[in-house]
PDB file of C-alpha atoms and ligand atoms in Angstrom:
ATOM      1  CA  MET W  19     107.136   1.698 -19.107  1.00  0.00           C
ATOM      2  CA  GLU W  20     108.224   4.840 -20.895  1.00  0.00           C
ATOM      3  CA  GLY W  21     110.370   7.713 -19.646  1.00  0.00           C
ATOM      4  CA  GLY W  22     109.217  11.324 -19.503  1.00  0.00           C
ATOM      5  CA  GLU W  23     106.881  13.078 -17.118  1.00  0.00           C
ATOM      6  CA  LYS W  24     104.116  10.919 -15.753  1.00  0.00           C
ATOM      7  CA  PRO W  25     100.667  12.229 -16.755  1.00  0.00           C
ATOM      8  CA  GLU W  26      97.716  12.304 -14.329  1.00  0.00           C
ATOM      9  CA  LEU W  27      95.752   9.205 -15.300  1.00  0.00           C
ATOM     10  CA  ILE W  28      92.775   9.872 -13.034  1.00  0.00           C
ATOM     11  CA  VAL W  29      91.138  13.299 -12.937  1.00  0.00           C
ATOM     12  CA  ASN W  30      88.039  14.018 -10.832  1.00  0.00           C
ATOM     13  CA  GLY W  31      87.455  10.336 -10.235  1.00  0.00           C
ATOM     14  CA  LYS W  32      87.454   9.470 -13.962  1.00  0.00           C
ATOM     15  CA  ARG W  33      90.064   8.059 -16.289  1.00  0.00           C
ATOM     16  CA  LEU W  34      91.426  10.145 -19.177  1.00  0.00           C
ATOM     17  CA  ASP W  35      89.028   8.530 -21.660  1.00  0.00           C
ATOM     18  CA  GLY W  36      86.087   9.147 -19.300  1.00  0.00           C
ATOM     19  CA  ARG W  37      85.793   5.572 -18.064  1.00  0.00           C
ATOM     20  CA  ASP W  38      85.019   4.453 -14.538  1.00  0.00           C
ATOM     21  CA  PHE W  39      87.653   2.350 -12.814  1.00  0.00           C
ATOM     22  CA  GLY W  40      85.962  -0.978 -13.541  1.00  0.00           C
ATOM     23  CA  GLU W  41      84.725  -0.133 -17.031  1.00  0.00           C
ATOM     24  CA  LEU W  42      85.719  -1.975 -20.199  1.00  0.00           C
ATOM     25  CA  ARG W  43      86.484  -0.116 -23.401  1.00  0.00           C
ATOM     26  CA  SER W  44      83.965  -0.626 -26.198  1.00  0.00           C
ATOM     27  CA  LEU W  45      84.315  -4.141 -27.558  1.00  0.00           C
ATOM     28  CA  LYS W  46      83.113  -5.571 -30.865  1.00  0.00           C
ATOM     29  CA  ILE W  47      83.811  -9.125 -31.983  1.00  0.00           C
ATOM     30  CA  GLU W  48      83.075 -10.640 -35.374  1.00  0.00           C
ATOM     31  CA  ALA W  49      83.682 -14.255 -36.396  1.00  0.00           C
ATOM     32  CA  GLU W  50      84.422 -15.690 -39.842  1.00  0.00           C
ATOM     33  CA  VAL W  51      85.976 -12.627 -41.409  1.00  0.00           C
ATOM     34  CA  LEU W  52      88.535 -14.390 -43.643  1.00  0.00           C
ATOM     35  CA  LYS W  53      87.599 -16.621 -46.550  1.00  0.00           C
ATOM     36  CA  ASN W  54      90.807 -18.672 -46.699  1.00  0.00           C
ATOM     37  CA  ALA W  55      91.309 -19.451 -43.018  1.00  0.00           C
ATOM     38  CA  ASP W  56      89.595 -22.408 -41.346  1.00  0.00           C
ATOM     39  CA  GLY W  57      88.471 -20.030 -38.635  1.00  0.00           C
ATOM     40  CA  SER W  58      88.862 -16.328 -38.021  1.00  0.00           C
ATOM     41  CA  ALA W  59      87.780 -13.412 -35.901  1.00  0.00           C
ATOM     42  CA  TYR W  60      88.105  -9.644 -35.860  1.00  0.00           C
ATOM     43  CA  VAL W  61      88.129  -7.669 -32.657  1.00  0.00           C
ATOM     44  CA  GLU W  62      87.846  -3.945 -32.097  1.00  0.00           C
ATOM     45  CA  TRP W  63      88.649  -3.314 -28.480  1.00  0.00           C
ATOM     46  CA  GLY W  64      88.901   0.386 -27.751  1.00  0.00           C
ATOM     47  CA  ASN W  65      91.406   1.544 -30.358  1.00  0.00           C
ATOM     48  CA  ASN W  66      92.861  -1.938 -30.838  1.00  0.00           C
ATOM     49  CA  LYS W  67      92.061  -3.637 -34.134  1.00  0.00           C
ATOM     50  CA  ILE W  68      93.099  -7.257 -34.296  1.00  0.00           C
ATOM     51  CA  ILE W  69      92.547 -10.193 -36.635  1.00  0.00           C
ATOM     52  CA  ALA W  70      92.999 -13.810 -35.597  1.00  0.00           C
ATOM     53  CA  ALA W  71      93.225 -16.633 -38.120  1.00  0.00           C
ATOM     54  CA  VAL W  72      93.330 -20.364 -37.448  1.00  0.00           C
ATOM     55  CA  TYR W  73      94.479 -23.131 -39.801  1.00  0.00           C
ATOM     56  CA  GLY W  74      94.253 -26.827 -39.094  1.00  0.00           C
ATOM     57  CA  PRO W  75      94.338 -29.384 -37.708  1.00  0.00           C
ATOM     58  CA  LYS W  76      96.667 -30.450 -40.519  1.00  0.00           C
ATOM     59  CA  GLU W  77      99.768 -32.639 -40.777  1.00  0.00           C
ATOM     60  CA  ALA W  78     102.515 -31.231 -38.533  1.00  0.00           C
ATOM     61  CA  LEU W  79     105.502 -30.100 -40.567  1.00  0.00           C
ATOM     62  CA  PRO W  80     108.434 -30.466 -40.530  1.00  0.00           C
ATOM     63  CA  LYS W  81     107.915 -34.076 -39.467  1.00  0.00           C
ATOM     64  CA  HIS W  82     110.382 -33.978 -36.575  1.00  0.00           C
ATOM     65  CA  ILE W  83     108.269 -31.431 -34.673  1.00  0.00           C
ATOM     66  CA  SER W  84     105.159 -33.605 -34.779  1.00  0.00           C
ATOM     67  CA  ASP W  85     103.958 -35.439 -31.676  1.00  0.00           C
ATOM     68  CA  PRO W  86     102.495 -38.928 -32.249  1.00  0.00           C
ATOM     69  CA  ASP W  87     100.183 -38.509 -29.234  1.00  0.00           C
ATOM     70  CA  ARG W  88      98.715 -35.060 -29.767  1.00  0.00           C
ATOM     71  CA  ALA W  89      98.476 -32.012 -31.966  1.00  0.00           C
ATOM     72  CA  ILE W  90     101.025 -29.254 -31.568  1.00  0.00           C
ATOM     73  CA  ILE W  91     100.121 -25.573 -31.641  1.00  0.00           C
ATOM     74  CA  LYS W  92     102.049 -22.954 -33.553  1.00  0.00           C
ATOM     75  CA  CYS W  93     101.227 -19.417 -32.559  1.00  0.00           C
ATOM     76  CA  ARG W  94     102.418 -16.152 -34.069  1.00  0.00           C
ATOM     77  CA  TYR W  95     101.482 -12.781 -32.603  1.00  0.00           C
ATOM     78  CA  SER W  96     102.585  -9.930 -34.807  1.00  0.00           C
ATOM     79  CA  MET W  97     102.135  -6.171 -34.880  1.00  0.00           C
ATOM     80  CA  ALA W  98     101.737  -4.574 -38.301  1.00  0.00           C
ATOM     81  CA  PRO W  99     104.373  -1.891 -38.977  1.00  0.00           C
ATOM     82  CA  PHE W 100     101.601   0.728 -39.121  1.00  0.00           C
ATOM     83  CA  SER W 101      99.823  -0.458 -35.964  1.00  0.00           C
ATOM     84  CA  SER W 102     101.340   2.128 -33.684  1.00  0.00           C
ATOM     85  CA  LEU W 103     102.402   5.630 -34.667  1.00  0.00           C
ATOM     86  CA  GLU W 104     104.898   6.128 -31.895  1.00  0.00           C
ATOM     87  CA  GLU W 105     106.885   2.961 -32.076  1.00  0.00           C
ATOM     88  CA  HIS W 106     106.670   1.948 -35.703  1.00  0.00           C
ATOM     89  CA  GLY W 107     109.742   0.143 -36.884  1.00  0.00           C
ATOM     90  CA  ARG W 108     109.876  -1.907 -33.695  1.00  0.00           C
ATOM     91  CA  THR W 109     107.599  -4.546 -35.171  1.00  0.00           C
ATOM     92  CA  GLY W 110     108.328  -7.958 -36.632  1.00  0.00           C
ATOM     93  CA  PRO W 111     109.596 -10.961 -34.672  1.00  0.00           C
ATOM     94  CA  ASN W 112     111.148  -9.139 -31.702  1.00  0.00           C
ATOM     95  CA  ARG W 113     111.460 -10.310 -28.107  1.00  0.00           C
ATOM     96  CA  ARG W 114     108.062  -8.958 -27.132  1.00  0.00           C
ATOM     97  CA  ALA W 115     106.257 -10.657 -30.039  1.00  0.00           C
ATOM     98  CA  THR W 116     108.063 -13.925 -29.268  1.00  0.00           C
ATOM     99  CA  GLU W 117     106.989 -13.717 -25.617  1.00  0.00           C
ATOM    100  CA  ILE W 118     103.353 -12.931 -26.467  1.00  0.00           C
ATOM    101  CA  SER W 119     103.269 -15.756 -29.028  1.00  0.00           C
ATOM    102  CA  LYS W 120     104.612 -18.150 -26.382  1.00  0.00           C
ATOM    103  CA  VAL W 121     102.170 -17.220 -23.604  1.00  0.00           C
ATOM    104  CA  THR W 122      99.257 -17.268 -26.050  1.00  0.00           C
ATOM    105  CA  LYS W 123     100.239 -20.733 -27.235  1.00  0.00           C
ATOM    106  CA  GLU W 124     100.300 -21.905 -23.609  1.00  0.00           C
ATOM    107  CA  VAL W 125      96.787 -20.543 -23.027  1.00  0.00           C
ATOM    108  CA  PHE W 126      95.425 -22.682 -25.840  1.00  0.00           C
ATOM    109  CA  GLU W 127      97.495 -25.764 -24.990  1.00  0.00           C
ATOM    110  CA  ASN W 128      95.413 -25.898 -21.840  1.00  0.00           C
ATOM    111  CA  VAL W 129      91.994 -25.825 -23.508  1.00  0.00           C
ATOM    112  CA  ILE W 130      92.305 -27.405 -26.960  1.00  0.00           C
ATOM    113  CA  LEU W 131      91.662 -31.168 -26.929  1.00  0.00           C
ATOM    114  CA  LEU W 132      95.045 -31.849 -28.495  1.00  0.00           C
ATOM    115  CA  ASP W 133      94.984 -35.625 -28.055  1.00  0.00           C
ATOM    116  CA  ARG W 134      92.164 -35.846 -30.613  1.00  0.00           C
ATOM    117  CA  PHE W 135      94.618 -34.952 -33.399  1.00  0.00           C
ATOM    118  CA  PRO W 136      97.865 -36.928 -33.052  1.00  0.00           C
ATOM    119  CA  GLY W 137     100.608 -35.903 -35.484  1.00  0.00           C
ATOM    120  CA  SER W 138      98.803 -32.668 -36.391  1.00  0.00           C
ATOM    121  CA  GLU W 139      99.415 -28.986 -36.006  1.00  0.00           C
ATOM    122  CA  ILE W 140      97.022 -26.131 -35.364  1.00  0.00           C
ATOM    123  CA  ASP W 141      98.223 -22.693 -36.443  1.00  0.00           C
ATOM    124  CA  ILE W 142      97.075 -19.533 -34.715  1.00  0.00           C
ATOM    125  CA  PHE W 143      97.970 -16.149 -36.221  1.00  0.00           C
ATOM    126  CA  ILE W 144      97.239 -12.921 -34.397  1.00  0.00           C
ATOM    127  CA  GLU W 145      97.782  -9.778 -36.433  1.00  0.00           C
ATOM    128  CA  VAL W 146      97.560  -6.450 -34.649  1.00  0.00           C
ATOM    129  CA  LEU W 147      96.461  -3.816 -37.175  1.00  0.00           C
ATOM    130  CA  GLN W 148      96.104  -1.008 -34.663  1.00  0.00           C
ATOM    131  CA  SER W 149      97.304  -1.071 -31.091  1.00  0.00           C
ATOM    132  CA  ASP W 150      96.407   0.834 -27.968  1.00  0.00           C
ATOM    133  CA  GLY W 151      97.358  -1.309 -24.976  1.00  0.00           C
ATOM    134  CA  GLY W 152      96.055  -4.749 -24.037  1.00  0.00           C
ATOM    135  CA  THR W 153      96.736  -6.345 -27.395  1.00  0.00           C
ATOM    136  CA  ARG W 154      97.794  -9.689 -25.942  1.00  0.00           C
ATOM    137  CA  ALA W 155      94.473  -9.949 -24.081  1.00  0.00           C
ATOM    138  CA  ALA W 156      92.512  -8.844 -27.138  1.00  0.00           C
ATOM    139  CA  GLY W 157      94.501 -11.274 -29.303  1.00  0.00           C
ATOM    140  CA  ILE W 158      93.708 -14.211 -27.009  1.00  0.00           C
ATOM    141  CA  THR W 159      90.023 -13.257 -26.927  1.00  0.00           C
ATOM    142  CA  ALA W 160      89.986 -13.071 -30.744  1.00  0.00           C
ATOM    143  CA  ALA W 161      91.949 -16.312 -31.204  1.00  0.00           C
ATOM    144  CA  ALA W 162      89.505 -18.185 -28.949  1.00  0.00           C
ATOM    145  CA  VAL W 163      86.658 -17.169 -31.258  1.00  0.00           C
ATOM    146  CA  ALA W 164      88.692 -18.042 -34.366  1.00  0.00           C
ATOM    147  CA  LEU W 165      89.434 -21.515 -32.942  1.00  0.00           C
ATOM    148  CA  VAL W 166      85.777 -22.266 -32.291  1.00  0.00           C
ATOM    149  CA  ASN W 167      84.955 -20.882 -35.725  1.00  0.00           C
ATOM    150  CA  ALA W 168      87.496 -23.373 -37.165  1.00  0.00           C
ATOM    151  CA  GLY W 169      85.700 -26.205 -35.369  1.00  0.00           C
ATOM    152  CA  ILE W 170      88.644 -26.993 -33.086  1.00  0.00           C
ATOM    153  CA  PRO W 171      87.331 -28.836 -30.023  1.00  0.00           C
ATOM    154  CA  MET W 172      88.137 -27.089 -26.752  1.00  0.00           C
ATOM    155  CA  SER W 173      87.175 -27.662 -23.154  1.00  0.00           C
ATOM    156  CA  ASP W 174      86.152 -24.008 -22.971  1.00  0.00           C
ATOM    157  CA  VAL W 175      86.293 -20.648 -24.754  1.00  0.00           C
ATOM    158  CA  PRO W 176      88.822 -18.553 -22.868  1.00  0.00           C
ATOM    159  CA  TYR W 177      88.811 -14.778 -22.653  1.00  0.00           C
ATOM    160  CA  ALA W 178      91.474 -12.335 -21.539  1.00  0.00           C
ATOM    161  CA  VAL W 179      91.563  -8.812 -20.176  1.00  0.00           C
ATOM    162  CA  SER W 180      93.977  -6.768 -18.135  1.00  0.00           C
ATOM    163  CA  ALA W 181      93.586  -4.996 -14.831  1.00  0.00           C
ATOM    164  CA  GLY W 182      96.038  -2.722 -13.090  1.00  0.00           C
ATOM    165  CA  LYS W 183      96.771  -0.032 -10.597  1.00  0.00           C
ATOM    166  CA  VAL W 184      97.044   3.740 -10.755  1.00  0.00           C
ATOM    167  CA  GLY W 185      98.020   5.239  -7.404  1.00  0.00           C
ATOM    168  CA  ASP W 186      95.722   3.488  -4.928  1.00  0.00           C
ATOM    169  CA  LYS W 187      93.012   2.759  -7.515  1.00  0.00           C
ATOM    170  CA  ILE W 188      92.498  -0.566  -9.256  1.00  0.00           C
ATOM    171  CA  ILE W 189      91.405  -0.172 -12.866  1.00  0.00           C
ATOM    172  CA  LEU W 190      90.210  -2.500 -15.614  1.00  0.00           C
ATOM    173  CA  ASP W 191      91.312  -2.810 -19.232  1.00  0.00           C
ATOM    174  CA  LEU W 192      94.245  -0.398 -19.470  1.00  0.00           C
ATOM    175  CA  ASN W 193      94.770   1.529 -22.672  1.00  0.00           C
ATOM    176  CA  LYS W 194      98.268   2.385 -23.897  1.00  0.00           C
ATOM    177  CA  ILE W 195      98.839   5.525 -21.871  1.00  0.00           C
ATOM    178  CA  GLU W 196      97.532   3.789 -18.747  1.00  0.00           C
ATOM    179  CA  ASP W 197      99.655   0.753 -19.523  1.00  0.00           C
ATOM    180  CA  ASN W 198     102.750   2.930 -19.943  1.00  0.00           C
ATOM    181  CA  TYR W 199     102.333   5.013 -16.794  1.00  0.00           C
ATOM    182  CA  SER W 200     100.386   2.777 -14.401  1.00  0.00           C
ATOM    183  CA  ASP W 201     101.868   1.329 -11.234  1.00  0.00           C
ATOM    184  CA  ALA W 202     100.880  -2.188 -12.266  1.00  0.00           C
ATOM    185  CA  ASP W 203      99.408  -3.988 -15.264  1.00  0.00           C
ATOM    186  CA  ILE W 204      98.224  -7.600 -15.123  1.00  0.00           C
ATOM    187  CA  PRO W 205      96.956  -9.361 -18.222  1.00  0.00           C
ATOM    188  CA  ILE W 206      94.787 -12.309 -17.206  1.00  0.00           C
ATOM    189  CA  ALA W 207      93.248 -15.104 -19.305  1.00  0.00           C
ATOM    190  CA  ILE W 208      90.560 -17.267 -17.764  1.00  0.00           C
ATOM    191  CA  SER W 209      88.601 -20.341 -18.707  1.00  0.00           C
ATOM    192  CA  PRO W 210      85.103 -19.179 -17.690  1.00  0.00           C
ATOM    193  CA  ARG W 211      83.615 -22.637 -17.220  1.00  0.00           C
ATOM    194  CA  THR W 212      86.247 -23.936 -14.813  1.00  0.00           C
ATOM    195  CA  GLY W 213      87.627 -20.618 -13.553  1.00  0.00           C
ATOM    196  CA  ASN W 214      91.132 -21.869 -14.402  1.00  0.00           C
ATOM    197  CA  VAL W 215      93.681 -19.120 -14.884  1.00  0.00           C
ATOM    198  CA  LEU W 216      95.426 -19.660 -18.214  1.00  0.00           C
ATOM    199  CA  LEU W 217      97.617 -16.561 -18.280  1.00  0.00           C
ATOM    200  CA  LEU W 218      98.765 -14.276 -15.530  1.00  0.00           C
ATOM    201  CA  GLN W 219     101.542 -11.790 -16.053  1.00  0.00           C
ATOM    202  CA  MET W 220     102.440  -8.807 -13.953  1.00  0.00           C
ATOM    203  CA  ASP W 221     104.277  -5.606 -14.720  1.00  0.00           C
ATOM    204  CA  GLY W 222     104.648  -3.554 -11.519  1.00  0.00           C
ATOM    205  CA  SER W 223     103.593  -4.585  -8.036  1.00  0.00           C
ATOM    206  CA  LEU W 224     100.393  -4.976  -6.047  1.00  0.00           C
ATOM    207  CA  THR W 225      99.514  -5.939  -2.501  1.00  0.00           C
ATOM    208  CA  LYS W 226      97.624  -9.183  -2.029  1.00  0.00           C
ATOM    209  CA  GLU W 227      94.379  -7.246  -1.441  1.00  0.00           C
ATOM    210  CA  GLU W 228      94.901  -5.109  -4.535  1.00  0.00           C
ATOM    211  CA  PHE W 229      95.616  -8.213  -6.571  1.00  0.00           C
ATOM    212  CA  LYS W 230      92.368  -9.814  -5.381  1.00  0.00           C
ATOM    213  CA  GLN W 231      90.437  -6.712  -6.346  1.00  0.00           C
ATOM    214  CA  ALA W 232      92.081  -6.584  -9.785  1.00  0.00           C
ATOM    215  CA  PHE W 233      91.475 -10.288 -10.355  1.00  0.00           C
ATOM    216  CA  ASN W 234      87.802 -10.022  -9.380  1.00  0.00           C
ATOM    217  CA  MET W 235      87.365  -7.022 -11.662  1.00  0.00           C
ATOM    218  CA  ALA W 236      88.813  -9.009 -14.577  1.00  0.00           C
ATOM    219  CA  LYS W 237      86.554 -11.959 -13.761  1.00  0.00           C
ATOM    220  CA  GLU W 238      83.464  -9.782 -13.610  1.00  0.00           C
ATOM    221  CA  ALA W 239      84.350  -8.220 -16.987  1.00  0.00           C
ATOM    222  CA  GLY W 240      84.748 -11.737 -18.350  1.00  0.00           C
ATOM    223  CA  LYS W 241      80.968 -12.205 -18.260  1.00  0.00           C
ATOM    224  CA  THR W 242      80.539  -9.406 -20.812  1.00  0.00           C
ATOM    225  CA  ILE W 243      83.483 -10.574 -22.935  1.00  0.00           C
ATOM    226  CA  SER W 244      82.265 -14.196 -22.996  1.00  0.00           C
ATOM    227  CA  GLU W 245      78.777 -13.096 -24.055  1.00  0.00           C
ATOM    228  CA  LEU W 246      80.227 -11.077 -26.946  1.00  0.00           C
ATOM    229  CA  GLN W 247      82.386 -14.046 -27.996  1.00  0.00           C
ATOM    230  CA  LYS W 248      79.344 -16.322 -28.024  1.00  0.00           C
ATOM    231  CA  SER W 249      77.153 -13.976 -29.968  1.00  0.00           C
ATOM    232  CA  ALA W 250      79.964 -13.403 -32.525  1.00  0.00           C
ATOM    233  CA  LEU W 251      80.133 -17.175 -32.998  1.00  0.00           C
ATOM    234  CA  VAL W 252      76.394 -17.555 -33.467  1.00  0.00           C
ATOM    235  CA  ASP W 253      76.104 -14.616 -35.879  1.00  0.00           C
ATOM    236  CA  PRO W 254      77.344 -16.326 -39.085  1.00  0.00           C
ATOM    237  CA  TYR W 255      74.746 -19.066 -38.520  1.00  0.00           C
ATOM    238  CA  ARG W 256      72.039 -16.496 -37.835  1.00  0.00           C
ATOM    239  CA  LYS W 257      72.898 -14.776 -41.111  1.00  0.00           C
ATOM    240  CA  LEU W 258      72.787 -18.093 -42.997  1.00  0.00           C
ATOM    241  CA  ALA W 259      69.409 -18.908 -41.470  1.00  0.00           C
ATOM    242  CA  GLU W 260      68.093 -15.509 -42.541  1.00  0.00           C
ATOM    243  CA  LYS W 261      69.471 -15.944 -46.063  1.00  0.00           C
ATOM    244  CA  TYR W 262      67.808 -19.334 -46.514  1.00  0.00           C
ATOM    245  CA  LYS W 263      64.785 -18.360 -44.418  1.00  0.00           C
ATOM    246  CA  VAL W 264      65.034 -21.409 -42.139  1.00  0.00           C
TER     247      VAL W 264
HETATM  248  O1  CDP I 313      99.594  -4.766 -25.930  1.00  0.00           O
HETATM  249  P1  CDP I 313      99.944  -5.281 -24.563  1.00  0.00           P
HETATM  250  O2  CDP I 313      99.438  -4.388 -23.465  1.00  0.00           O
HETATM  251  O3  CDP I 313      99.546  -6.698 -24.371  1.00  0.00           O
HETATM  252  O4  CDP I 313     101.545  -5.319 -24.490  1.00  0.00           O
HETATM  253  P2  CDP I 313     102.602  -4.241 -23.925  1.00  0.00           P
HETATM  254  O5  CDP I 313     103.949  -4.766 -24.283  1.00  0.00           O
HETATM  255  O6  CDP I 313     102.307  -3.945 -22.502  1.00  0.00           O
HETATM  256  O7  CDP I 313     102.375  -2.958 -24.821  1.00  0.00           O
HETATM  257  C1  CDP I 313     101.447  -1.956 -24.490  1.00  0.00           C
HETATM  258  C2  CDP I 313     101.135  -1.143 -25.703  1.00  0.00           C
HETATM  259  O8  CDP I 313     102.290  -0.407 -26.113  1.00  0.00           O
HETATM  260  C3  CDP I 313     100.736  -1.938 -26.952  1.00  0.00           C
HETATM  261  O9  CDP I 313      99.376  -2.337 -26.952  1.00  0.00           O
HETATM  262  C4  CDP I 313     101.027  -0.929 -28.036  1.00  0.00           C
HETATM  263  O10 CDP I 313      99.973   0.009 -28.134  1.00  0.00           O
HETATM  264  C5  CDP I 313     102.264  -0.236 -27.511  1.00  0.00           C
HETATM  265  N1  CDP I 313     103.476  -0.801 -28.137  1.00  0.00           N
HETATM  266  C6  CDP I 313     103.892  -0.272 -29.346  1.00  0.00           C
HETATM  267  O11 CDP I 313     103.261   0.658 -29.842  1.00  0.00           O
HETATM  268  N2  CDP I 313     105.006  -0.757 -29.981  1.00  0.00           N
HETATM  269  C7  CDP I 313     105.702  -1.768 -29.439  1.00  0.00           C
HETATM  270  N3  CDP I 313     106.766  -2.219 -30.083  1.00  0.00           N
HETATM  271  C8  CDP I 313     105.302  -2.313 -28.211  1.00  0.00           C
HETATM  272  C9  CDP I 313     104.172  -1.819 -27.580  1.00  0.00           C
END
């Protein structure tokens, strides 16, 4: 939350960017955008621009961190110094980036079939090039696509989105100004096949009823996000098929 006077976030029943309460920002996902990574994805989510890159499975190094029974995941979320005009300089490995890296790692520990790769590591890098609220959710959504693109076996392809509260209204997919001045913000990551909740954080407070509404809104939006993830993953193959006219 930031100091200063709180702006009106809802005017005449619409949000400042014209969205309805349950409306997602525009979302574009592209897979296989980096030549040197085993898997990658690029996401434009509203004004967020994020790249995810995956390397591995490869031998876990240094040796003492390796697990003889399963692969370990290393995850680094990072904001580029130019990703946000207002708070540039507060980038790099700070407390926030460390926290987001940790919760993102935990999301994927619950879906990647780690026991298939004993002694290995899988590296996930999330680089935020431009940020406008909801970057952890966008980063998880991008990383899920990058992992599939790298051929890493998972029980599911998770997605993430945030929901929150402004006054007595529940809203979906908060942008930065909404994130800063809302009464609550809850990033949620879900495994769509099982419905398992892989990440749930909360800044602010909600009643039980409000929480249910926010959660259901995020779940409903997940159908759209999952579809975009799938079609991003199929696209490189579609392009290959077109190129070779198969
Ligand atoms: O990005 P997310 O909503 O997951 O995390 P947050 O900590 O709630 O941050 C909300 C937004 O504030 C980010 O998306 C950025 O746009 C902005 N922010 C920033 O510009 N500089 C920082 N050091 C931290 C956050």
